[in-house]
Structures are given as structure tokens and as C-alpha cells.
Short mmCIF file of C-alpha atoms in Angstrom, two decimals:
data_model
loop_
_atom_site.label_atom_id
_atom_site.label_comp_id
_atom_site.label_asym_id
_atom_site.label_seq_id
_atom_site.Cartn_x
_atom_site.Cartn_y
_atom_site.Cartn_z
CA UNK A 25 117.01 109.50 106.40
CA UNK A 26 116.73 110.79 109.83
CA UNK A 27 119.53 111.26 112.02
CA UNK A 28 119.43 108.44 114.25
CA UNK A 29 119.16 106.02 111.27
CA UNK A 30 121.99 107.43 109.54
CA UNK A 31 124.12 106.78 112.36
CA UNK A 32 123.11 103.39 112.84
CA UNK A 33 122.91 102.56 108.85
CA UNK A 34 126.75 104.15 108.83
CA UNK A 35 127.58 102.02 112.28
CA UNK A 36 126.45 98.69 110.05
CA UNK A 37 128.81 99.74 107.14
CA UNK A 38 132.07 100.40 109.35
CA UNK A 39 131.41 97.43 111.27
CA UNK A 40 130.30 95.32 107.96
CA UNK A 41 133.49 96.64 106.32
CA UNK A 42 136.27 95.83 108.80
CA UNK A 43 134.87 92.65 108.89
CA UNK A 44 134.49 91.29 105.18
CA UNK A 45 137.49 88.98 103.85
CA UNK A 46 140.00 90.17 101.28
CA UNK A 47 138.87 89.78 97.65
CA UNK A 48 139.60 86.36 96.20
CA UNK A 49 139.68 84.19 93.13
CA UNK A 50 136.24 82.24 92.25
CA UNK A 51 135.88 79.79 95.09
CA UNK A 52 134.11 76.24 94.68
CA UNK A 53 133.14 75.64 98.56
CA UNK A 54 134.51 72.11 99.53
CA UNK A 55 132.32 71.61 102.09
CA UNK A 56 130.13 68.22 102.27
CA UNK A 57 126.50 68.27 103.30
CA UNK A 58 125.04 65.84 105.09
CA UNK A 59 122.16 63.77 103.22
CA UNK A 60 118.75 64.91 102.81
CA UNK A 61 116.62 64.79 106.40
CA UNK A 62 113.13 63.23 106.44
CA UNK A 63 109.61 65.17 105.08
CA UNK A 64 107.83 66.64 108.14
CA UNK A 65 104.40 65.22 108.86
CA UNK A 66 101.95 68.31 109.84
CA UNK A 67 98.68 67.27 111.09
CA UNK A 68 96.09 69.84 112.03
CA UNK A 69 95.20 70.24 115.21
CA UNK A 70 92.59 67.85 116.25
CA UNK A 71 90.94 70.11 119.19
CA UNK A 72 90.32 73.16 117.16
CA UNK A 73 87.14 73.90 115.83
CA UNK A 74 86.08 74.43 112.36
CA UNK A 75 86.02 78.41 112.39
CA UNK A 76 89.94 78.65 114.19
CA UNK A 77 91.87 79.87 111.59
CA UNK A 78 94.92 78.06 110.14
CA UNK A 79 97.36 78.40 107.83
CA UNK A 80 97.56 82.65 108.40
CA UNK A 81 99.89 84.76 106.79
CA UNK A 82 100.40 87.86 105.51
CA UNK A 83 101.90 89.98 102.64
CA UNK A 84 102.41 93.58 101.74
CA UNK A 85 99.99 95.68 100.10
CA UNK A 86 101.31 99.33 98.76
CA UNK A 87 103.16 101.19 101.17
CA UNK A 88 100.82 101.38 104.56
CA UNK A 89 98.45 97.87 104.22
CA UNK A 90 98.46 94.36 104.73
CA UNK A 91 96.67 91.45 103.38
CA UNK A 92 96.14 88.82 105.97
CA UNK A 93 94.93 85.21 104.63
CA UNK A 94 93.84 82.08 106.32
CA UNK A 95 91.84 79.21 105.94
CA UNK A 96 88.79 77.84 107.73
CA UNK A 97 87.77 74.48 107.82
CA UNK A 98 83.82 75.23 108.13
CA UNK A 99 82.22 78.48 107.00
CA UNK A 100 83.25 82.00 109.06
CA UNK A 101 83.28 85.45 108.29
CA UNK A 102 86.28 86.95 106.29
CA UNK A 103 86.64 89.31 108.97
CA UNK A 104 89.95 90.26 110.56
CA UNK A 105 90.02 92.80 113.92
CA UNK A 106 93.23 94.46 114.92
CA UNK A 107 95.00 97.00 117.18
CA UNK A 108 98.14 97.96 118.42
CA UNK A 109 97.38 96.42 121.99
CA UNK A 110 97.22 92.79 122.82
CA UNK A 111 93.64 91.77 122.98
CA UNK A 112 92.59 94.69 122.13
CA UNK A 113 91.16 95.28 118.54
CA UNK A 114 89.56 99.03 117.75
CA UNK A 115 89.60 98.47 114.44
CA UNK A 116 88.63 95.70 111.40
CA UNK A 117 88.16 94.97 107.68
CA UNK A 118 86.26 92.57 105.78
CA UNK A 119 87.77 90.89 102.54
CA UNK A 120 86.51 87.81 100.62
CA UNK A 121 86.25 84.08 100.75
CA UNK A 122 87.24 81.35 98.10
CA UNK A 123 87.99 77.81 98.08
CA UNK A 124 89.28 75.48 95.03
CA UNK A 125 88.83 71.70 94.28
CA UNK A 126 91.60 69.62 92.95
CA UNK A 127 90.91 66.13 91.95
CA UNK A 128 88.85 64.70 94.77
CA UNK A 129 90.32 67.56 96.73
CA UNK A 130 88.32 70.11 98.07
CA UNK A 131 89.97 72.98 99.68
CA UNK A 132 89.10 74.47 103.08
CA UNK A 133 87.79 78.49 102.96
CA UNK A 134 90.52 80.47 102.02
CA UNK A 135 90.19 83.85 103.17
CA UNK A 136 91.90 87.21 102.68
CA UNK A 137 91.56 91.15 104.23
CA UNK A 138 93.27 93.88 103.57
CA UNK A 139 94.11 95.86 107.04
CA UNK A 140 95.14 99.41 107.26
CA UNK A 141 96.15 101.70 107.10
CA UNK A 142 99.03 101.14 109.33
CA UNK A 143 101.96 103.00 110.80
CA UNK A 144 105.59 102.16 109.97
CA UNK A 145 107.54 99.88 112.21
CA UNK A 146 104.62 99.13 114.42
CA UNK A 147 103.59 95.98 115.88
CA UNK A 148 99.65 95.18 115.09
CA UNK A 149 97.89 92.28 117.20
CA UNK A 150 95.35 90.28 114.93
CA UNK A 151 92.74 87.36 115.38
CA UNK A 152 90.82 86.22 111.95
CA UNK A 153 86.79 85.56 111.14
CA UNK A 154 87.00 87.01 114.96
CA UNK A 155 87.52 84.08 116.70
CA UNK A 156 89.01 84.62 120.52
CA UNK A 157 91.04 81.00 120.47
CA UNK A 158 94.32 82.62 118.54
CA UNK A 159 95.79 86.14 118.79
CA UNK A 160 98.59 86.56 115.87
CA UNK A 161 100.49 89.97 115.54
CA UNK A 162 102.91 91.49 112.89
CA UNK A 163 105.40 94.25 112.51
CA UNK A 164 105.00 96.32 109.74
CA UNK A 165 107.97 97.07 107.64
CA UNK A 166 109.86 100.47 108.10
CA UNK A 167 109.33 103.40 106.21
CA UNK A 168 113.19 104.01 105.09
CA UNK A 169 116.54 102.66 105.69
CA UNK A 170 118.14 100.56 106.63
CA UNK A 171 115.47 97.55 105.50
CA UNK A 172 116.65 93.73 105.66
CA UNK A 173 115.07 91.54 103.25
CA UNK A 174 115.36 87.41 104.29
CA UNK A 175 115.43 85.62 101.11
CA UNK A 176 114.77 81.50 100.95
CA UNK A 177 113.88 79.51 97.62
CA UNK A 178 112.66 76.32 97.30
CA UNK A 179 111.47 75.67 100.87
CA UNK A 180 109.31 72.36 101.32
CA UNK A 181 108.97 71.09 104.32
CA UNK A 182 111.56 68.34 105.64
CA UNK A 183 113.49 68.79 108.48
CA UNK A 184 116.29 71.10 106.54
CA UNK A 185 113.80 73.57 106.14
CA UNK A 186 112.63 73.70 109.79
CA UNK A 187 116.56 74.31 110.33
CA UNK A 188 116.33 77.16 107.70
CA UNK A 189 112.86 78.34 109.50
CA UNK A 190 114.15 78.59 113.14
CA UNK A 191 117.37 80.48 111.76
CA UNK A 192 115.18 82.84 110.21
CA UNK A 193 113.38 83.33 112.62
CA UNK A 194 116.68 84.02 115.38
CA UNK A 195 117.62 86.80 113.67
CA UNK A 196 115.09 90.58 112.97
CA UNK A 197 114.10 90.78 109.46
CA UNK A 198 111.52 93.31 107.93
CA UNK A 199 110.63 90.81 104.87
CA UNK A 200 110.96 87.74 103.43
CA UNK A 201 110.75 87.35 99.53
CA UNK A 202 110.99 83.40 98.32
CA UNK A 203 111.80 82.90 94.19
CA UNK A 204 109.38 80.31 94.04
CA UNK A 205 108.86 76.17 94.41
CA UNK A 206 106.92 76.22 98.12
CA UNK A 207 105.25 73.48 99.34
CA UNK A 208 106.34 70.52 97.15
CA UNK A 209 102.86 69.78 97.42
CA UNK A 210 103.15 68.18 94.16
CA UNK A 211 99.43 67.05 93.23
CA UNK A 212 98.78 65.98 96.62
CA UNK A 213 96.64 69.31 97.88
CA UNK A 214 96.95 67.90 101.67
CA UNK A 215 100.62 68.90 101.60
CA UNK A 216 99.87 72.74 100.87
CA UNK A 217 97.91 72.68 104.27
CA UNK A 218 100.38 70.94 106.05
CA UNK A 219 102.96 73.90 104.19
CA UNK A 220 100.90 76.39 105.43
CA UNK A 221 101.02 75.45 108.76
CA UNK A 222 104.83 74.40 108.59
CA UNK A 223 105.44 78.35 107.74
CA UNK A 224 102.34 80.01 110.16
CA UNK A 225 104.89 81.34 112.63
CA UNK A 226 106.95 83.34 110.70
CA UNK A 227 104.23 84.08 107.65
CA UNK A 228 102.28 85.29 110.04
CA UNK A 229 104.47 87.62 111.90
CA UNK A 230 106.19 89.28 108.68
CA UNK A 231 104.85 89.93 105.14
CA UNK A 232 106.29 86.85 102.70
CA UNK A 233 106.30 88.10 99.04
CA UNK A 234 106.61 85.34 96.86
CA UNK A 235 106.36 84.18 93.23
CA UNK A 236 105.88 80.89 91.44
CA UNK A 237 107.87 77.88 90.56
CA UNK A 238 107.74 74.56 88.26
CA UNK A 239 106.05 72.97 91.60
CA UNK A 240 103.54 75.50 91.56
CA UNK A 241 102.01 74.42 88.39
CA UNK A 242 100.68 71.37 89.02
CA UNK A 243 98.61 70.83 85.90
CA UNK A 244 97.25 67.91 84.68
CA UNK A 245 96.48 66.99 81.18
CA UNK A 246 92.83 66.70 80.44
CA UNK A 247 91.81 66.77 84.53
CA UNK A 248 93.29 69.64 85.77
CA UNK A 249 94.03 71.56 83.10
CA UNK A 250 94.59 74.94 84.62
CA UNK A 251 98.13 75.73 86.04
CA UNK A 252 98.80 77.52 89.41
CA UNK A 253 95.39 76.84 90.63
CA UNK A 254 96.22 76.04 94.59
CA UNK A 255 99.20 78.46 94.37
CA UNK A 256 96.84 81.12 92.89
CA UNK A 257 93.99 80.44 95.90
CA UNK A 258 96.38 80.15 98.44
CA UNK A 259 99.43 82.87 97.83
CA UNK A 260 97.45 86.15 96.45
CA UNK A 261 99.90 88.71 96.21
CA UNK A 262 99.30 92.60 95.53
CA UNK A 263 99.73 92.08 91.42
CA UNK A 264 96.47 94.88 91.04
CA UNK A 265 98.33 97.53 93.35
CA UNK A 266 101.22 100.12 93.16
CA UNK A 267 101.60 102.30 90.36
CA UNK A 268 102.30 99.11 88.34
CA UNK A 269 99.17 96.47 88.13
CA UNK A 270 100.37 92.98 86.34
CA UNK A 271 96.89 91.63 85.96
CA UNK A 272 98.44 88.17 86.64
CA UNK A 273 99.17 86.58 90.56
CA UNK A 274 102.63 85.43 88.71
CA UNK A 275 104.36 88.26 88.44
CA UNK A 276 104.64 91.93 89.70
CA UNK A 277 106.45 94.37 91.23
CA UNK A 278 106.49 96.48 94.96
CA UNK A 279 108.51 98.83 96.36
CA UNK A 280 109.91 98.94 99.85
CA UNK A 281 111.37 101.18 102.61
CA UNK A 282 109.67 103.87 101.46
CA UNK A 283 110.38 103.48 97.89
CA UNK A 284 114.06 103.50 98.32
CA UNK A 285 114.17 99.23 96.94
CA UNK A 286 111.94 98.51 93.79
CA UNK A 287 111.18 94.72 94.50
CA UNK A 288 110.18 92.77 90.60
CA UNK A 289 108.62 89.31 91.10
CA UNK A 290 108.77 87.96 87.87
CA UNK A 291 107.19 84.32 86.52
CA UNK A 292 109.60 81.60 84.89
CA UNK A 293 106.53 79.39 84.19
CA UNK A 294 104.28 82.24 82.07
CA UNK A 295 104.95 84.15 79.04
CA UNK A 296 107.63 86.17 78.47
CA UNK A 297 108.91 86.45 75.13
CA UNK A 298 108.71 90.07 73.14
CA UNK A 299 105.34 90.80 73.05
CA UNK A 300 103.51 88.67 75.62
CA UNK A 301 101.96 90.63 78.81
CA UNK A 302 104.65 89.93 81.52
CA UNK A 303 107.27 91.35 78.62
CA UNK A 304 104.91 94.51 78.25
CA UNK A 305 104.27 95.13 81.63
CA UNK A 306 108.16 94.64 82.85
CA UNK A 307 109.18 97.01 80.01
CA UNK A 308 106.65 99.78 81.57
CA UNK A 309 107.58 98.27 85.31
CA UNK A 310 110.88 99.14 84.59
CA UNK A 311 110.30 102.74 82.67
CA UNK A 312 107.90 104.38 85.59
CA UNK A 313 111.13 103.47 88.10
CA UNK A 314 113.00 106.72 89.01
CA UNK A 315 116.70 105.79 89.99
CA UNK A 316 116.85 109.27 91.70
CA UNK A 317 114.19 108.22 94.49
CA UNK A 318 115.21 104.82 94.09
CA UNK A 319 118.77 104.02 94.49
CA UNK A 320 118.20 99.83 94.60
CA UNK A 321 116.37 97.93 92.46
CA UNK A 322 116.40 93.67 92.64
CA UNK A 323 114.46 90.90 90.79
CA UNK A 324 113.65 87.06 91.69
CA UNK A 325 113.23 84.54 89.23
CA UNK A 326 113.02 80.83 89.85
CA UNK A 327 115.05 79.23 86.94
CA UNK A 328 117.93 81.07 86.85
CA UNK A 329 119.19 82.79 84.30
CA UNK A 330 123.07 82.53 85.02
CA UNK A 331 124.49 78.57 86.55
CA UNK A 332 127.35 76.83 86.77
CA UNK A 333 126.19 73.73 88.34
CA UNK A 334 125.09 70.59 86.45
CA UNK A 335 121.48 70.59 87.36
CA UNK A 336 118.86 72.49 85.81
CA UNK A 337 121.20 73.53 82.37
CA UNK A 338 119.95 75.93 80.09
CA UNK A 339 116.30 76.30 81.65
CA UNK A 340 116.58 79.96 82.06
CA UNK A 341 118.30 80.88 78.82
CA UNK A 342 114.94 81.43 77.02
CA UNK A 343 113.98 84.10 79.93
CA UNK A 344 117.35 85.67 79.92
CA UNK A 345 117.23 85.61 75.80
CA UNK A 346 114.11 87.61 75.98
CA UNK A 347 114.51 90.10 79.31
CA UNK A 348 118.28 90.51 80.16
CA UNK A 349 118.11 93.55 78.09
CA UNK A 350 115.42 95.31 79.75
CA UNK A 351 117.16 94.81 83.23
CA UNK A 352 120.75 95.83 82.04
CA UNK A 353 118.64 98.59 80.64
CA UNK A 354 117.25 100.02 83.48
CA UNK A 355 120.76 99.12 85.90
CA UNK A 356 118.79 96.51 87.68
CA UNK A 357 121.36 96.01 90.87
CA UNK A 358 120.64 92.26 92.06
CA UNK A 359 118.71 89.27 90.33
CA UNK A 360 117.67 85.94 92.75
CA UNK A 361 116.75 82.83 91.85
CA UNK A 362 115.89 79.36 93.16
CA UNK A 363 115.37 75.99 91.20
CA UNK A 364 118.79 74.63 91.61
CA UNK A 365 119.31 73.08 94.82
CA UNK A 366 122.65 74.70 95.92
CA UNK A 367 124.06 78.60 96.44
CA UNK A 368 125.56 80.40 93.90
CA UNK A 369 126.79 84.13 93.49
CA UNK A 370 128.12 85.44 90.14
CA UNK A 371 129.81 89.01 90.00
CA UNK A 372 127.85 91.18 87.65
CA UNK A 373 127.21 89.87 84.64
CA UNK A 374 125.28 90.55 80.95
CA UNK A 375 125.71 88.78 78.23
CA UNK A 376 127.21 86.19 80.46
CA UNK A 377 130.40 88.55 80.32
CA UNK A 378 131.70 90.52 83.27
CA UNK A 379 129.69 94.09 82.89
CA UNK A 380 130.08 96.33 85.86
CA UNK A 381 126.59 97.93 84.97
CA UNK A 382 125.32 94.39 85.30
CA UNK A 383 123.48 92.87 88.04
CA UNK A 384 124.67 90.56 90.34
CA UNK A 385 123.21 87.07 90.39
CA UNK A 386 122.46 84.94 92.70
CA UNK A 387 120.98 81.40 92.98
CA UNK A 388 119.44 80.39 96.28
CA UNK A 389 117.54 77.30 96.04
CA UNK A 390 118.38 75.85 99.31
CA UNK A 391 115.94 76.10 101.46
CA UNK A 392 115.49 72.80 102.63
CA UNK A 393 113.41 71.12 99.59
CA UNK A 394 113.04 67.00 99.93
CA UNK A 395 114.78 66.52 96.48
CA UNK A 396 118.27 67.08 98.01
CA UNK A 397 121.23 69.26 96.53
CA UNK A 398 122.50 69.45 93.28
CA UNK A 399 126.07 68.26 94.06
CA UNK A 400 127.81 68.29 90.90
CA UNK A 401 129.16 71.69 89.40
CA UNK A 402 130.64 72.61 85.90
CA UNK A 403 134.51 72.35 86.10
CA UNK A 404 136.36 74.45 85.30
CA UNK A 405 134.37 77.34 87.30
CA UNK A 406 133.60 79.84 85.19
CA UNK A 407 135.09 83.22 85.71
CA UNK A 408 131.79 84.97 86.56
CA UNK A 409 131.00 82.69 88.60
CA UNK A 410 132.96 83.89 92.53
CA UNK A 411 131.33 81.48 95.21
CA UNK A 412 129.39 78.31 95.42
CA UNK A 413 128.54 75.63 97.36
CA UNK A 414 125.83 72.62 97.90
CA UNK A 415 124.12 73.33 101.32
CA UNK A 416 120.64 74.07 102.67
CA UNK A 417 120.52 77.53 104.08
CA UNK A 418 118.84 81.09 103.75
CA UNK A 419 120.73 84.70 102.81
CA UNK A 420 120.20 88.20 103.86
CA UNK A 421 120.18 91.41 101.93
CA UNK A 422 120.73 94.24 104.32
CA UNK A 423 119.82 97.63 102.64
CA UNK A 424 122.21 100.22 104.58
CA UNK A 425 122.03 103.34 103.01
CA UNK A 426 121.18 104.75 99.62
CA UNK A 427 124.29 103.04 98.06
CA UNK A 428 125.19 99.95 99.82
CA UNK A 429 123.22 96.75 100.36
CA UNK A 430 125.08 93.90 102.21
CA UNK A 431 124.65 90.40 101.08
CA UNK A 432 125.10 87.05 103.56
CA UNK A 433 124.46 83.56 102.83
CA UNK A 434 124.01 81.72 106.18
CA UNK A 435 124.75 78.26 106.11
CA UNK A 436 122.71 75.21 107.68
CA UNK A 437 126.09 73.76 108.98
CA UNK A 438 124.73 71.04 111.31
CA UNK A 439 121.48 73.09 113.14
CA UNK A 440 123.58 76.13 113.62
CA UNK A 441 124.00 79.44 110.76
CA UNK A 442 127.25 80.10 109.47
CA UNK A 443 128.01 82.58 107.30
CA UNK A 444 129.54 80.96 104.47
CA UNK A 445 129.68 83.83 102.00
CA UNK A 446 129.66 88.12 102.17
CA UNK A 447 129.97 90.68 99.82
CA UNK A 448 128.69 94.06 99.34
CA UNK A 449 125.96 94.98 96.38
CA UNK A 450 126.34 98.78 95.64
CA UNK A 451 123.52 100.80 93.80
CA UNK A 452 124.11 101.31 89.76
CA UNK A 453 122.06 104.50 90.20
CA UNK A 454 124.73 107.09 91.29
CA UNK A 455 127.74 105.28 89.02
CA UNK A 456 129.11 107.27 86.30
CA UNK A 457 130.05 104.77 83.94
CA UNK A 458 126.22 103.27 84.39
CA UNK A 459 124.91 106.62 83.40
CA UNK A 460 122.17 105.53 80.70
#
């Protein structure tokens, strides 16, 4: 870490320190949200032409590309032309075109390019299938530390989530990672476009890693019988790159700031028992990580695998049956997870025991989904379980330095982000007692 980092990384953990709250019993937030707020209705733009591309955003492939995807209403190249000057585009790459049909559906052209490569920290100016109408530019992620992830289940797209969107967007992030259940399109395809552009301005501006959730399947007995198949066109994400090809869009892994944060995406709604091909791969995921070059390591889930509250019981005890081991295993520091409608933060945990070598979990499914929160918790709270609370909001996972990673959970508290909850994640790597 260079010199100016390190003084800014230890600035963040002074100031971050002093200003954390004393350490206190489990805490079941009284606070009352209001009730849900109405679905957003996202037309396209009538004016624009059936090349302008819609619904663009991008994603992270390996350590120096990007994958930028879009959709076209009419046929257009699956060209995208970039520089590091607005307007101005020396260079370009060409990827593919797709399209799906759902039903009486049929998809506009979905198209995706892989740009680079590109220079750390450096803002790149883009327009898609070349077309002079829209200019969209995004900031690569840095190539050490600090790194702040943004990380937001179970969006949708009501008027919660636009509150979760524009507080995202007030505050400098490098990348946002979502644990699944997006659109909330639901069977009606429509609502995936109106999704995509719901999310364009921020998608589009920073990579968004993401992985699947039960409203992702969308499967239909005997008429749609394949699962994932919008989620799949729509949401490709690098699962044939790194050192550690999946083979499968619903799950994988990436690394970040340099390699100093191994990100694992892993799929609630595939195999995973002993022996199936997300168990393989995670067990060889897991073994090619070295803890010496990579002091953090987190995984995102959408059921989740530790919860106290009374929705969503038991659904990720079959996951956690078959791959708590393997993450214990390799000192796996933080696990996220969406699919309950409400905030949650356990200390560290295996074997739903205390374990200081055990990651910390957190549930974040409060993004802004139309459902509404899951209100009702298991009393009493269980002693793993130190903070939560039924609101819509977002958190933050600051990566300081090689050891400490600071976690907030900003609160929607009527239009405006509150910080309702703080703690600091420390790597496993350099503990003693976590030695393997």
C-alpha cells in the first residue's frame, strides 16, 4: 500500500474508532417503519429510437476489464467505443447479441462487450452500438486499499428503493454486490425492463456484481420450464474468468482491490449438496485462495443461513448443512444475505454457536422490495444474534487496511440515511487462534 493510502486508510480507522459506540448486549431495534410505498411505473422513453441503448450497466471482469450490457429495441451493432475524455472514444470492442422469449414475451437485443484493458481508478466515457444520443461513463475500481463495497438485497422497484438508490448514490462507492431477488419481475418480463432502467444510473456508472434469488427463477411448469432464463440473458456475470471458472451464471467468485478481498457469489436456488458442481467448485474456490495475499475474504447468499426473525425459517439450513464447513474451513471473514425483508447482524458464528474463527453474518434484504418487511422476530433474541431491525435501507463494507473492514447499515429513516448500526469486521487471516 503506498504511502498516501496508508495514511488515509489509518486516518479512516482513528476517526472510525473514536467514533463507534461502546459494546452492548444483543439489541432488537424498536424502531417502526412506515408502510410499504407504491411500485414505480417506468416507461421507456417514447422519443428514442430503436438503436439508443437502454437498460446499460456494467460489471467487473478479472482485474483490468469491464463488461458493459444494454439492450436495443431494433437491431444495432454490439459495439461499445470508449476513452478517457468526454466525447472522445480512441478505442472499442465488439461482444455479442442475444435476446430470450418468455411466454408471449419477446425480449429486446441484449447486448454485452468486454472493454479494456483499463487503468485503476480511472474514469472511462462510453456510448453503446455507437450511437451519439447517450454518453455514459464509469470509474473503474482501485487497484488496493482502502476499497468500499455498497451492498443492497432484494431491491425491486417501489418508491423505498428509489430512497435506497439516491442514498447510494450520495455517497463514493467502488462496487456494489446485491445477494439476489432484483426486479420482482415475477413472470411479467416488462418489469425487468422497467428494473433495468430503474437502476441505469448507478449500474451504469459502477460495476454491480450480483447473484440470484427465488424471484429470479421464474419457472413455469410445462411452459417455461427452464429457471433463471431472463436473469441469465439479462445479468451475465464473469462465472468463465479468474483463476476460478464456475461454468454456471449462478454462482462464482472475483477478487477485488487488487486481490486483497476474495468476493464468492454463491446460488441458494442450484445445487449444492456434497458432490454437486457448485459444492466442487467452492471446495477448489476456496483451496486456490492464499490468506497471505488475501487478508479478507466475504460470501453472499440469498436465503440466509443464520435468522432470527419469523419469516423465511429454516430455508437456508440445507445450504448451511452442506457448506458451513468449507467456509469455517478456509476462515471465511463475512457472509451476506438477502431474502428476509429486514437487517440483521449476528457475531461470528458456526455451528450456530459463538466461534471467533467464524464469520460474521449478516442479513440485508431491505432494499426496498414491494412485499414489505418482515416485522415479527423470534423472542427471546438469540445470543448470536447482536442487532436487528425491520427497515428498508442499504450497508457499507469499507475495506481499510489489510486487517480491518468497517461495516454500516444506513437506514431509510424517512428519505434521509441514518446509520443505525456499526461495527468493525477484522481479517481471520493473521489471528493466531484461527491458524488452520
Amino acid at each position: 500500500m503506498g504511502t498516501k493510502k496508508s495514511t488515509v486508510a489509518l486516518a479512516l480507522l482513528v476517526l472510525a474508532l473514536s467514533s463507534l459506540p461502546r459494546a452492548c448486549l444483543a439489541v432488537t431495534s424498536p424502531y417502526v417503519r412506515p408502510r410499504p410505498r407504491a411500485t414505480l411505473s417506468l416507461r421507456r422513453d417514447a422519443d428514442a429510437g430503436g438503436q439508443t441503448p437502454q437498460q446499460v450497466h456494467v460489471s467487473a471482469v478479472g482485474p483490468d476489464k469491464m463488461r458493459v450490457t444494454w439492450i436495443t429495441d431494433d437491431d444495432a451493432p454490439a459495439m461499445v467505443d470508449y476513452g478517457t475524455a468526454s466525447g472522445q472514444y480512441p478505442f472499442s470492442a465488439t461482444g455479442t447479441t442475444a435476446d430470450y422469449s418468455y411466454l408471449m414475451y419477446h425480449s429486446g437485443n441484449i447486448h454485452d462487450a468486454v472493454v479494456g484493458p483499463l487503468k485503476p481508478s480511472t474514469t472511462y466515457y462510453y456510448r453503446c452500438s455507437s450511437d451519439p444520443s447517450r454518453e455514459f461513463s464509469f470509474r473503474t475500481p482501485p487497484s488496493g486499499l482502502p476499497f468500499t463495497f455498497v451492498i443492497a438485497g432484494d431491491l425491486g422497484q417501489t418508491e423505498w428503493t428509489n430512497s435506497t438508490l439516491q442514498h447510494i448514490a450520495a455517497a463514493d462507492y467502488d462496487m456494489l454486490l446485491l445477494p439476489g431477488d432484483l426486479s420482482y419481475a415475477d413472470l411479467d418480463q416488462p418489469r425487468w425492463d422497467s428494473y433495468g432502467r430503474l437502476v441505469e444510473p448507478l449500474a451504469s456508472a459502477r460495476p454491480w456484481m450480483v447473484t440470484e434469488g427465488n424471484h429470479e427463477v421464474e419457472k413455469i411448469p410445462l411452459l417455461e420450464r427452464h429457471p433463471f432464463k431472463a436473469y441469465n440473458a439479462r445479468w451475465r456475470m464473469p462465472y468463465d474468468a479468474g483463476a476460478s471458472p464456475s461454468g454456471s451464471n449462478l454462482y462464482y467468485s472475483f477478487d477485488a482491490a487488487g486481490g486483497a478481498v476474495h468476493v464468492i457469489m454463491l446460488g441458494s436456488y442450484t445445487d449444492y449438496d456434497a458432490g454437486t458442481a457448485q459444492h466442487t467448485w467452492l471446495q477448489g474456490d476456496l483451496a486456490g485462495v492464499d490468506r497471505g495475499k488475501t487478508p479478507f475474504v466475504v460470501a453472499l447468499v440469498h436465503a440466509p443461513w443464520y435468522n432470527s426473525n419469523k419469516a423465511h425459517q429454516g430455508e437456508g439450513d440445507g445450504m448451511r448443512d452442506a457448506m458451513e464447513a468449507l467456509l469455517y474451513g478456509a476462515r471465511v471473514d463475512a457472509v451476506f444475505a438477502g431474502h428476509v425483508h429486514a437487517y440483521e447482524r449476528f457475531a461470528r458464528v458456526y455451528g450456530d454457536k459463538e466461534d471467533q474463527c467464524g464469520p460474521v453474518y449478516v442479513t440485508i434484504g431491505d432494499g426496498g422490495n414491494r412485499e414489505g418487511l418482515a416485522e415479527k422476530y423470534i423472542e427471546p433474541q438469540p445470543k448470536t444474534s447482536v442487532f436487528r431491525e425491520a427497515s428498508f435501507g442499504h450497508g457499507r463494507l469499507q475495506v481499510v487496511n489489510v486487517t480491518h473492514a468497517l461495516w454500516t447499515w444506513h437506514r431509510n429513516d424517512d428519505d434521509e440515511p441514518v446509520v443505525a448500526d456499526q461495527t468493525w469486521i477484522t481479517s481471520l487471516a493473521p489471528n493466531p487462534a484461527c491458524k488452520k
